[in-house]
Short mmCIF file of C-alpha atoms in Angstrom, two decimals:
data_model
loop_
_atom_site.label_atom_id
_atom_site.label_comp_id
_atom_site.label_asym_id
_atom_site.label_seq_id
_atom_site.Cartn_x
_atom_site.Cartn_y
_atom_site.Cartn_z
CA MET A 1 -36.60 2.50 -152.36
CA SER A 2 -37.05 4.35 -155.60
CA LYS A 3 -38.40 2.61 -158.68
CA TRP A 4 -34.95 2.43 -160.29
CA GLN A 5 -33.39 1.03 -157.13
CA GLN A 6 -36.04 -1.69 -157.08
CA ILE A 7 -35.41 -2.49 -160.74
CA THR A 8 -31.65 -2.70 -160.09
CA LEU A 9 -32.19 -4.92 -157.05
CA PHE A 10 -34.42 -7.41 -158.81
CA PHE A 11 -32.17 -7.37 -161.88
CA GLY A 12 -29.26 -8.36 -159.63
CA LEU A 13 -31.33 -11.08 -157.99
CA GLY A 14 -32.33 -12.34 -161.42
CA ILE A 15 -28.66 -12.68 -162.39
CA LEU A 16 -27.88 -14.60 -159.19
CA ILE A 17 -30.85 -16.92 -159.75
CA ALA A 18 -29.57 -17.49 -163.30
CA PHE A 19 -26.18 -18.46 -161.85
CA ASN A 20 -27.90 -21.11 -159.73
CA VAL A 21 -29.79 -22.44 -162.75
CA PHE A 22 -26.50 -22.59 -164.65
CA ARG A 23 -24.82 -24.45 -161.78
CA TRP A 24 -27.69 -26.94 -161.82
CA SER A 25 -27.39 -27.52 -165.58
CA GLN A 26 -23.60 -27.91 -165.45
CA LYS A 27 -23.42 -30.31 -162.52
CA ASP A 28 -22.50 -33.85 -163.50
CA TRP A 29 -25.18 -35.74 -161.58
CA ASP A 30 -24.79 -39.42 -160.80
CA TYR A 31 -25.87 -41.97 -158.19
CA ALA A 32 -23.34 -40.68 -155.64
CA ASP A 33 -25.61 -37.65 -155.22
CA PRO A 34 -26.69 -36.28 -152.86
CA ILE A 35 -23.28 -36.80 -151.26
CA ASP A 36 -24.07 -35.41 -147.80
CA LEU A 37 -27.14 -37.60 -147.46
CA ARG A 38 -24.97 -40.59 -148.36
CA GLY A 39 -23.10 -40.31 -145.05
CA LEU A 40 -26.32 -40.03 -143.06
CA TYR A 41 -27.89 -42.93 -144.94
CA LEU A 42 -24.94 -45.30 -144.56
CA GLY A 43 -24.45 -44.28 -140.93
CA ALA A 44 -28.06 -45.15 -140.15
CA GLU A 45 -27.57 -48.56 -141.78
CA LEU A 46 -24.41 -49.18 -139.74
CA TRP A 47 -26.31 -48.19 -136.61
CA GLU A 48 -29.11 -50.63 -137.40
CA SER A 49 -26.67 -53.48 -138.01
CA GLY A 50 -24.69 -52.75 -134.84
CA HIS A 51 -21.43 -51.88 -136.64
CA ASP A 52 -19.04 -49.05 -135.79
CA LEU A 53 -21.05 -46.04 -136.92
CA TYR A 54 -17.97 -43.84 -137.48
CA SER A 55 -15.96 -46.37 -139.46
CA ASP A 56 -15.26 -45.03 -142.94
CA LYS A 57 -14.04 -48.47 -143.95
CA ALA A 58 -17.31 -50.13 -142.94
CA GLY A 59 -19.25 -47.35 -144.66
CA ALA A 60 -17.23 -47.79 -147.86
CA GLU A 61 -17.91 -51.54 -147.89
CA LEU A 62 -21.60 -50.91 -147.37
CA TRP A 63 -21.63 -48.38 -150.20
CA ASN A 64 -20.01 -50.87 -152.58
CA GLU A 65 -22.68 -53.41 -151.61
CA HIS A 66 -25.39 -50.92 -152.60
CA LYS A 67 -23.71 -50.34 -155.96
CA GLU A 68 -23.60 -54.06 -156.63
CA VAL A 69 -27.09 -54.91 -155.40
CA GLU A 70 -28.87 -51.89 -156.92
CA GLY A 71 -26.83 -51.97 -160.12
CA PHE A 72 -25.44 -48.46 -160.44
CA GLU A 73 -22.08 -46.75 -160.78
CA SER A 74 -20.79 -43.59 -159.12
CA LYS A 75 -17.95 -41.19 -159.86
CA THR A 76 -17.11 -40.97 -156.15
CA ASP A 77 -17.24 -43.60 -153.46
CA PHE A 78 -17.90 -43.19 -149.79
CA GLY A 79 -14.65 -42.81 -147.86
CA ASP A 80 -12.73 -41.26 -150.78
CA GLN A 81 -10.33 -38.61 -149.57
CA TRP A 82 -11.81 -35.10 -149.63
CA VAL A 83 -15.27 -36.45 -150.53
CA SER A 84 -17.35 -37.77 -147.63
CA ILE A 85 -16.87 -39.36 -144.24
CA MET A 86 -19.03 -39.96 -141.15
CA VAL A 87 -18.86 -36.65 -139.34
CA TYR A 88 -22.42 -35.96 -138.15
CA PRO A 89 -23.20 -36.12 -134.40
CA PRO A 90 -24.82 -39.38 -133.23
CA HIS A 91 -28.34 -37.97 -132.89
CA ALA A 92 -28.34 -36.82 -136.54
CA PHE A 93 -28.82 -40.43 -137.61
CA VAL A 94 -32.20 -40.49 -135.88
CA ILE A 95 -33.34 -38.22 -138.71
CA SER A 96 -32.02 -40.45 -141.50
CA ARG A 97 -32.98 -43.80 -139.91
CA PRO A 98 -36.45 -43.97 -141.60
CA LEU A 99 -34.83 -43.60 -145.04
CA ILE A 100 -32.99 -46.93 -144.80
CA ALA A 101 -36.34 -48.67 -145.30
CA PHE A 102 -35.80 -47.74 -148.96
CA SER A 103 -33.07 -48.51 -151.46
CA TRP A 104 -30.45 -45.80 -151.99
CA LYS A 105 -31.91 -44.98 -155.42
CA THR A 106 -35.32 -44.33 -153.85
CA ALA A 107 -34.13 -42.76 -150.58
CA ARG A 108 -32.18 -40.04 -152.36
CA ILE A 109 -35.26 -38.97 -154.35
CA ILE A 110 -37.39 -38.95 -151.20
CA TRP A 111 -34.81 -36.80 -149.43
CA TRP A 112 -34.59 -34.33 -152.31
CA ILE A 113 -38.39 -33.98 -152.24
CA ILE A 114 -38.23 -33.37 -148.48
CA CYS A 115 -35.52 -30.74 -148.98
CA ILE A 116 -37.63 -28.90 -151.57
CA ILE A 117 -40.63 -28.94 -149.21
CA LEU A 118 -38.41 -27.60 -146.41
CA LEU A 119 -37.34 -24.74 -148.68
CA PHE A 120 -40.95 -23.89 -149.45
CA VAL A 121 -41.83 -23.83 -145.75
CA SER A 122 -38.71 -21.79 -144.95
CA SER A 123 -39.57 -19.29 -147.69
CA TYR A 124 -43.04 -18.79 -146.22
CA LEU A 125 -41.65 -18.33 -142.69
CA LEU A 126 -39.08 -15.81 -143.90
CA TYR A 127 -41.80 -13.94 -145.76
CA GLU A 128 -43.76 -13.87 -142.49
CA ILE A 129 -40.76 -12.32 -140.71
CA SER A 130 -40.01 -9.69 -143.35
CA GLY A 131 -43.45 -9.08 -144.86
CA ASN A 132 -41.65 -8.77 -148.18
CA VAL A 133 -41.69 -11.19 -151.13
CA LEU A 134 -38.04 -10.26 -151.58
CA SER A 135 -37.19 -12.92 -149.00
CA ILE A 136 -38.20 -15.68 -151.44
CA TYR A 137 -36.01 -14.23 -154.19
CA LEU A 138 -33.06 -14.05 -151.77
CA ILE A 139 -33.36 -17.75 -150.98
CA LEU A 140 -33.45 -18.62 -154.68
CA ALA A 141 -30.55 -16.27 -155.45
CA PHE A 142 -28.23 -17.42 -152.67
CA LYS A 143 -25.52 -19.68 -154.08
CA GLY A 144 -25.54 -21.80 -150.93
CA THR A 145 -29.13 -22.81 -151.67
CA PHE A 146 -28.03 -24.68 -154.79
CA PHE A 147 -25.19 -26.45 -152.99
CA ALA A 148 -27.44 -27.37 -150.06
CA LEU A 149 -30.01 -28.92 -152.41
CA ALA A 150 -27.44 -30.65 -154.60
CA LEU A 151 -25.68 -32.17 -151.58
CA GLY A 152 -28.88 -33.04 -149.71
CA GLN A 153 -27.46 -30.98 -146.87
CA PRO A 154 -29.30 -31.26 -143.53
CA VAL A 155 -28.77 -27.49 -143.17
CA LEU A 156 -32.11 -27.17 -144.99
CA LEU A 157 -33.83 -29.05 -142.16
CA VAL A 158 -31.96 -27.03 -139.55
CA PHE A 159 -32.80 -23.74 -141.30
CA CYS A 160 -36.49 -24.65 -141.34
CA CYS A 161 -36.45 -25.80 -137.70
CA LEU A 162 -34.80 -22.56 -136.57
CA LEU A 163 -37.43 -20.56 -138.43
CA LEU A 164 -40.18 -22.66 -136.82
CA ALA A 165 -38.60 -22.06 -133.41
CA MET A 166 -38.72 -18.31 -134.15
CA HIS A 167 -42.31 -18.65 -135.32
CA PHE A 168 -43.55 -20.39 -132.16
CA LYS A 169 -41.30 -18.81 -129.52
CA ASP A 170 -43.91 -16.31 -128.27
CA ARG A 171 -46.98 -18.54 -128.48
CA ARG A 172 -45.87 -22.13 -127.94
CA ALA A 173 -42.49 -22.13 -126.25
CA TYR A 174 -42.38 -25.90 -125.81
CA LEU A 175 -43.03 -26.53 -129.50
CA ALA A 176 -40.37 -23.96 -130.39
CA GLY A 177 -37.99 -25.80 -128.07
CA ILE A 178 -38.63 -29.11 -129.82
CA PHE A 179 -37.70 -27.56 -133.17
CA LEU A 180 -34.59 -26.00 -131.61
CA GLY A 181 -33.62 -29.40 -130.23
CA ILE A 182 -34.02 -31.08 -133.62
CA ALA A 183 -31.88 -28.36 -135.21
CA MET A 184 -29.03 -29.44 -132.93
CA ILE A 185 -28.06 -32.05 -135.53
CA LYS A 186 -25.88 -29.14 -136.72
CA PHE A 187 -25.05 -27.65 -133.35
CA ASN A 188 -22.59 -25.05 -134.69
CA LEU A 189 -25.57 -23.30 -136.33
CA VAL A 190 -27.74 -23.46 -133.23
CA VAL A 191 -25.32 -22.05 -130.63
CA PRO A 192 -25.91 -18.37 -131.60
CA PHE A 193 -29.66 -18.92 -131.40
CA GLY A 194 -29.26 -20.66 -128.03
CA ILE A 195 -27.34 -17.66 -126.65
CA TRP A 196 -29.91 -15.32 -128.19
CA PHE A 197 -32.78 -17.14 -126.48
CA LEU A 198 -30.77 -17.21 -123.25
CA LEU A 199 -30.38 -13.41 -123.33
CA GLN A 200 -34.18 -13.22 -123.57
CA ARG A 201 -34.56 -15.65 -120.64
CA ARG A 202 -36.56 -18.16 -122.67
CA TRP A 203 -36.11 -20.86 -120.06
CA SER A 204 -38.97 -23.14 -121.14
CA LEU A 205 -37.87 -23.06 -124.76
CA LEU A 206 -34.23 -23.80 -123.93
CA LEU A 207 -35.08 -26.58 -121.48
CA THR A 208 -37.37 -28.26 -124.02
CA GLY A 209 -34.68 -27.93 -126.67
CA ALA A 210 -32.07 -29.53 -124.41
CA LEU A 211 -34.41 -32.39 -123.51
CA THR A 212 -35.27 -32.98 -127.18
CA THR A 213 -31.61 -33.20 -128.15
CA ALA A 214 -30.86 -35.42 -125.16
CA ALA A 215 -33.72 -37.77 -126.07
CA MET A 216 -32.49 -38.07 -129.68
CA LEU A 217 -28.95 -38.71 -128.46
CA LEU A 218 -30.11 -41.31 -125.96
CA ILE A 219 -31.90 -43.26 -128.70
CA VAL A 220 -28.58 -43.85 -130.45
CA VAL A 221 -26.21 -44.03 -127.49
CA TRP A 222 -28.43 -46.59 -125.77
CA ASP A 223 -27.41 -49.06 -128.50
CA GLN A 224 -23.76 -47.96 -128.67
CA PRO A 225 -22.56 -46.25 -125.44
CA GLU A 226 -19.10 -45.63 -126.91
CA LEU A 227 -20.46 -43.45 -129.70
CA ILE A 228 -19.83 -40.09 -128.02
CA ALA A 229 -16.12 -40.86 -127.54
CA GLN A 230 -15.89 -42.17 -131.12
CA TYR A 231 -17.58 -39.06 -132.47
CA SER A 232 -15.25 -36.79 -130.52
CA ALA A 233 -12.21 -38.54 -131.98
CA LYS A 234 -13.71 -38.44 -135.47
CA LEU A 235 -14.49 -34.74 -135.22
CA SER A 236 -10.95 -33.98 -134.06
CA ALA A 237 -9.47 -35.93 -137.00
CA TYR A 238 -11.83 -34.19 -139.43
CA TYR A 239 -10.86 -30.77 -138.10
CA GLU A 240 -7.19 -31.55 -138.69
CA MET A 241 -8.02 -32.72 -142.21
CA ILE A 242 -9.66 -29.46 -143.28
CA TYR A 243 -6.43 -27.56 -142.46
CA GLN A 244 -4.40 -29.74 -144.84
CA ARG A 245 -3.53 -27.75 -147.96
CA ASP A 246 -4.36 -29.69 -151.10
CA PRO A 247 -5.86 -28.64 -154.46
CA GLU A 248 -8.56 -31.30 -154.00
CA ASN A 249 -9.41 -30.29 -150.43
CA ILE A 250 -12.47 -28.11 -151.07
CA TYR A 251 -13.12 -27.71 -147.33
CA THR A 252 -10.04 -25.53 -146.94
CA TYR A 253 -11.45 -23.03 -149.43
CA SER A 254 -15.01 -23.23 -148.13
CA ASP A 255 -14.46 -22.83 -144.38
CA SER A 256 -15.61 -19.53 -142.90
CA GLU A 257 -13.13 -19.40 -140.02
CA LEU A 258 -10.64 -16.54 -139.86
CA SER A 259 -8.09 -19.08 -138.63
CA MET A 260 -8.34 -20.90 -141.98
CA PHE A 261 -7.30 -17.73 -143.78
CA LEU A 262 -4.53 -16.91 -141.29
CA SER A 263 -3.16 -20.46 -141.36
CA ASN A 264 -2.33 -19.89 -145.02
CA PHE A 265 0.31 -17.37 -143.93
CA ILE A 266 1.15 -18.34 -140.34
CA GLY A 267 2.65 -21.75 -139.69
CA ARG A 268 0.99 -23.04 -136.53
CA ASP A 269 -0.23 -26.46 -135.45
CA ILE A 270 -3.91 -27.37 -135.17
CA GLY A 271 -3.88 -26.97 -131.38
CA PHE A 272 -3.03 -23.29 -131.73
CA TRP A 273 -5.95 -22.66 -134.09
CA LYS A 274 -8.37 -24.56 -131.85
CA ASN A 275 -7.39 -22.30 -128.95
CA PHE A 276 -7.57 -19.25 -131.20
CA ASN A 277 -11.14 -20.08 -132.18
CA ALA A 278 -12.23 -21.00 -128.64
CA ILE A 279 -10.91 -17.73 -127.21
CA GLY A 280 -12.34 -15.76 -130.15
CA GLN A 281 -15.79 -17.25 -129.60
CA LEU A 282 -15.72 -16.60 -125.88
CA ILE A 283 -14.67 -12.96 -126.27
CA SER A 284 -16.97 -12.11 -129.19
CA TYR A 285 -20.06 -13.78 -127.70
CA SER A 286 -19.42 -12.13 -124.33
CA LEU A 287 -18.96 -8.66 -125.83
CA ILE A 288 -22.08 -8.90 -127.98
CA ALA A 289 -24.14 -10.21 -125.06
CA TRP A 290 -22.84 -7.43 -122.76
CA PHE A 291 -23.46 -4.62 -125.25
CA SER A 292 -26.85 -6.06 -126.16
CA LEU A 293 -28.03 -6.11 -122.54
CA LYS A 294 -26.43 -2.77 -121.65
CA ASN A 295 -27.58 -0.79 -124.67
CA LYS A 296 -30.89 -2.58 -125.27
CA TRP A 297 -30.15 -3.57 -128.84
CA HIS A 298 -32.91 -4.65 -131.14
CA ARG A 299 -33.03 -8.45 -131.20
CA SER A 300 -32.08 -8.63 -134.88
CA TRP A 301 -28.76 -6.86 -134.27
CA THR A 302 -27.88 -9.17 -131.41
CA LEU A 303 -28.67 -12.30 -133.40
CA LEU A 304 -26.80 -11.06 -136.48
CA GLY A 305 -23.73 -10.28 -134.38
CA LEU A 306 -23.81 -13.70 -132.69
CA ILE A 307 -24.13 -15.52 -136.02
CA LEU A 308 -21.32 -13.54 -137.66
CA SER A 309 -19.09 -14.28 -134.66
CA SER A 310 -19.95 -17.95 -134.93
CA PHE A 311 -18.99 -17.98 -138.60
CA LEU A 312 -15.72 -16.21 -137.83
CA PHE A 313 -14.59 -18.64 -135.12
CA THR A 314 -16.46 -21.88 -135.92
CA TYR A 315 -16.41 -24.22 -138.90
CA HIS A 316 -19.10 -23.26 -141.43
CA LEU A 317 -19.40 -23.92 -145.16
CA SER A 318 -21.05 -21.65 -147.72
CA TYR A 319 -24.54 -23.16 -147.52
CA ASP A 320 -24.67 -22.36 -143.78
CA GLY A 321 -24.95 -18.71 -144.81
CA LEU A 322 -28.68 -19.29 -145.30
CA ILE A 323 -29.26 -18.61 -141.61
CA LEU A 324 -27.91 -15.07 -142.02
CA LEU A 325 -31.18 -14.27 -143.77
CA ILE A 326 -33.09 -14.68 -140.51
CA PRO A 327 -31.59 -11.69 -138.64
CA ILE A 328 -31.09 -9.66 -141.83
CA LEU A 329 -34.80 -9.75 -142.63
CA MET A 330 -35.64 -8.94 -139.00
CA ILE A 331 -33.73 -5.64 -139.04
CA PRO A 332 -36.34 -2.88 -138.48
CA LEU A 333 -34.37 -0.06 -140.10
CA LYS A 334 -34.91 -0.13 -143.85
CA LYS A 335 -31.60 1.47 -144.78
CA SER A 336 -29.59 -0.97 -142.65
CA ARG A 337 -31.61 -3.91 -143.95
CA TRP A 338 -30.97 -2.98 -147.59
CA ILE A 339 -27.24 -2.64 -146.95
CA ALA A 340 -27.20 -6.09 -145.33
CA ILE A 341 -29.18 -7.55 -148.24
CA PHE A 342 -26.75 -6.00 -150.72
CA LEU A 343 -23.77 -7.55 -148.91
CA PHE A 344 -25.58 -10.90 -148.82
CA MET A 345 -26.01 -10.69 -152.59
CA VAL A 346 -22.35 -9.77 -153.11
CA PHE A 347 -21.39 -12.85 -151.11
CA SER A 348 -23.46 -14.95 -153.55
CA LEU A 349 -21.35 -13.96 -156.56
CA PRO A 350 -19.13 -16.77 -158.00
CA TRP A 351 -15.85 -15.32 -156.73
CA ASN A 352 -13.92 -18.59 -156.67
CA SER A 353 -14.93 -19.51 -160.22
CA VAL A 354 -13.73 -16.17 -161.58
CA PHE A 355 -10.54 -15.92 -159.51
CA HIS A 356 -9.79 -19.63 -159.19
CA SER A 357 -6.02 -19.10 -159.57
CA SER A 358 -5.77 -16.64 -156.67
CA GLU A 359 -5.24 -18.12 -153.21
CA LEU A 360 -6.38 -14.88 -151.60
CA ILE A 361 -9.69 -14.77 -153.47
CA LYS A 362 -10.26 -18.50 -153.01
CA LEU A 363 -10.19 -17.82 -149.27
CA ASN A 364 -12.80 -15.08 -149.59
CA TYR A 365 -15.30 -16.64 -147.16
CA PRO A 366 -13.48 -15.71 -143.92
CA LEU A 367 -12.63 -12.31 -145.39
CA PHE A 368 -16.30 -11.64 -146.19
CA ILE A 369 -17.32 -12.73 -142.70
CA THR A 370 -14.66 -10.49 -141.12
CA LEU A 371 -15.80 -7.57 -143.26
CA GLY A 372 -19.42 -8.35 -142.38
CA LEU A 373 -18.65 -8.29 -138.65
CA LEU A 374 -16.80 -4.99 -138.98
CA LEU A 375 -19.66 -3.44 -140.96
CA PHE A 376 -22.11 -4.83 -138.41
CA THR A 377 -20.18 -3.07 -135.62
CA PHE A 378 -20.14 0.24 -137.52
CA ALA A 379 -23.79 0.04 -138.57
CA LYS A 380 -24.88 -0.87 -135.05
CA GLY A 381 -23.17 2.18 -133.64
CA LYS A 382 -24.74 4.48 -136.22
CA SER A 383 -28.24 3.08 -135.74
CA THR A 384 -28.51 3.21 -131.94
CA ILE A 385 -30.15 6.64 -131.80
CA GLU A 386 -32.61 5.84 -134.59
CA GLU A 387 -33.55 2.53 -132.95
CA SER A 388 -34.31 4.27 -129.69
CA SER A 389 -36.61 6.69 -131.47
CA ILE A 390 -38.75 3.95 -133.00
CA HIS A 391 -38.97 1.98 -129.73
CA THR A 392 -37.91 -1.39 -131.17
CA SER A 393 -35.31 -2.30 -128.57
CA THR A 394 -35.51 -5.24 -126.23
#
């Protein structure tokens, strides 16, 4: 890059970081925050007391008890429509179980500190992958980073675990597998990495990951054998909820699935869109895997394609976009990497805030992902010859 290109790049990153600082200053913080941790915290308490872990009613009662005992007020309550419900898989509560030893007021601060530490570790690991300090600026500039921190989103733990799995995959496969297994608390993020490791025949890593997840699941299900069925029903109800059009339903405008965008114009029931996404995943994963093995793609291209396909046909919110940085910063071709970084930065602009009255712009996430997958396909085709010449294929 020329000097002026570098100046322009870091100027753009500076603006995006300023947006995140502004978001932080404008957020109306109260004791309901971090909202996503609230579900994990209350769920762990329900698990300990032997109550129905996926009961929003029981969770709401428990939340009101905390407000009364700890003496605080909140602008939202657990179980409010469009705010928070129990939707994490059973083994995710193994992670939050230690936090219930503390009051909610204390637990939320502890979790925020953990999240900040996880971001520091993730920044170092990304720097290790890219060899460029730019990776740290990208994390700070990404709008999803703010939302993940503000919400106490476990995506920060998953992001760090996936990076640790990448870090140890060649030296300590079993340790890498343990981190992959822990990351399964958000399994929709892990599936592309699982397929990616499968294409590389990382059997020890995958087996350890599966056993780790199974062990975490067993810890919870041992106490409540009916949990898996309850979670399945809860997940199905949640998925129907996100397709309900309502000005207060932020999930509709944050979901990455192409089906979410299409459902705005095509009147179909939820069963149709579930089948649409299942078939889309199967076809896209199969095509990427086939082309990757046949044409000996560089690993970064394969992983990027798998992740983009996952975003297009699986439920993801904006903060999940953090994991796109992993394959982007692995791309060996500088020109392609800079284009991907530029698109990542464009995605971080506050589109919804500027065009809040436009339904089309409010549904920009699936459009960006679709565009990203198309650009990925084009860029991959153009880079095949150059990749072969630098001997970076797998």
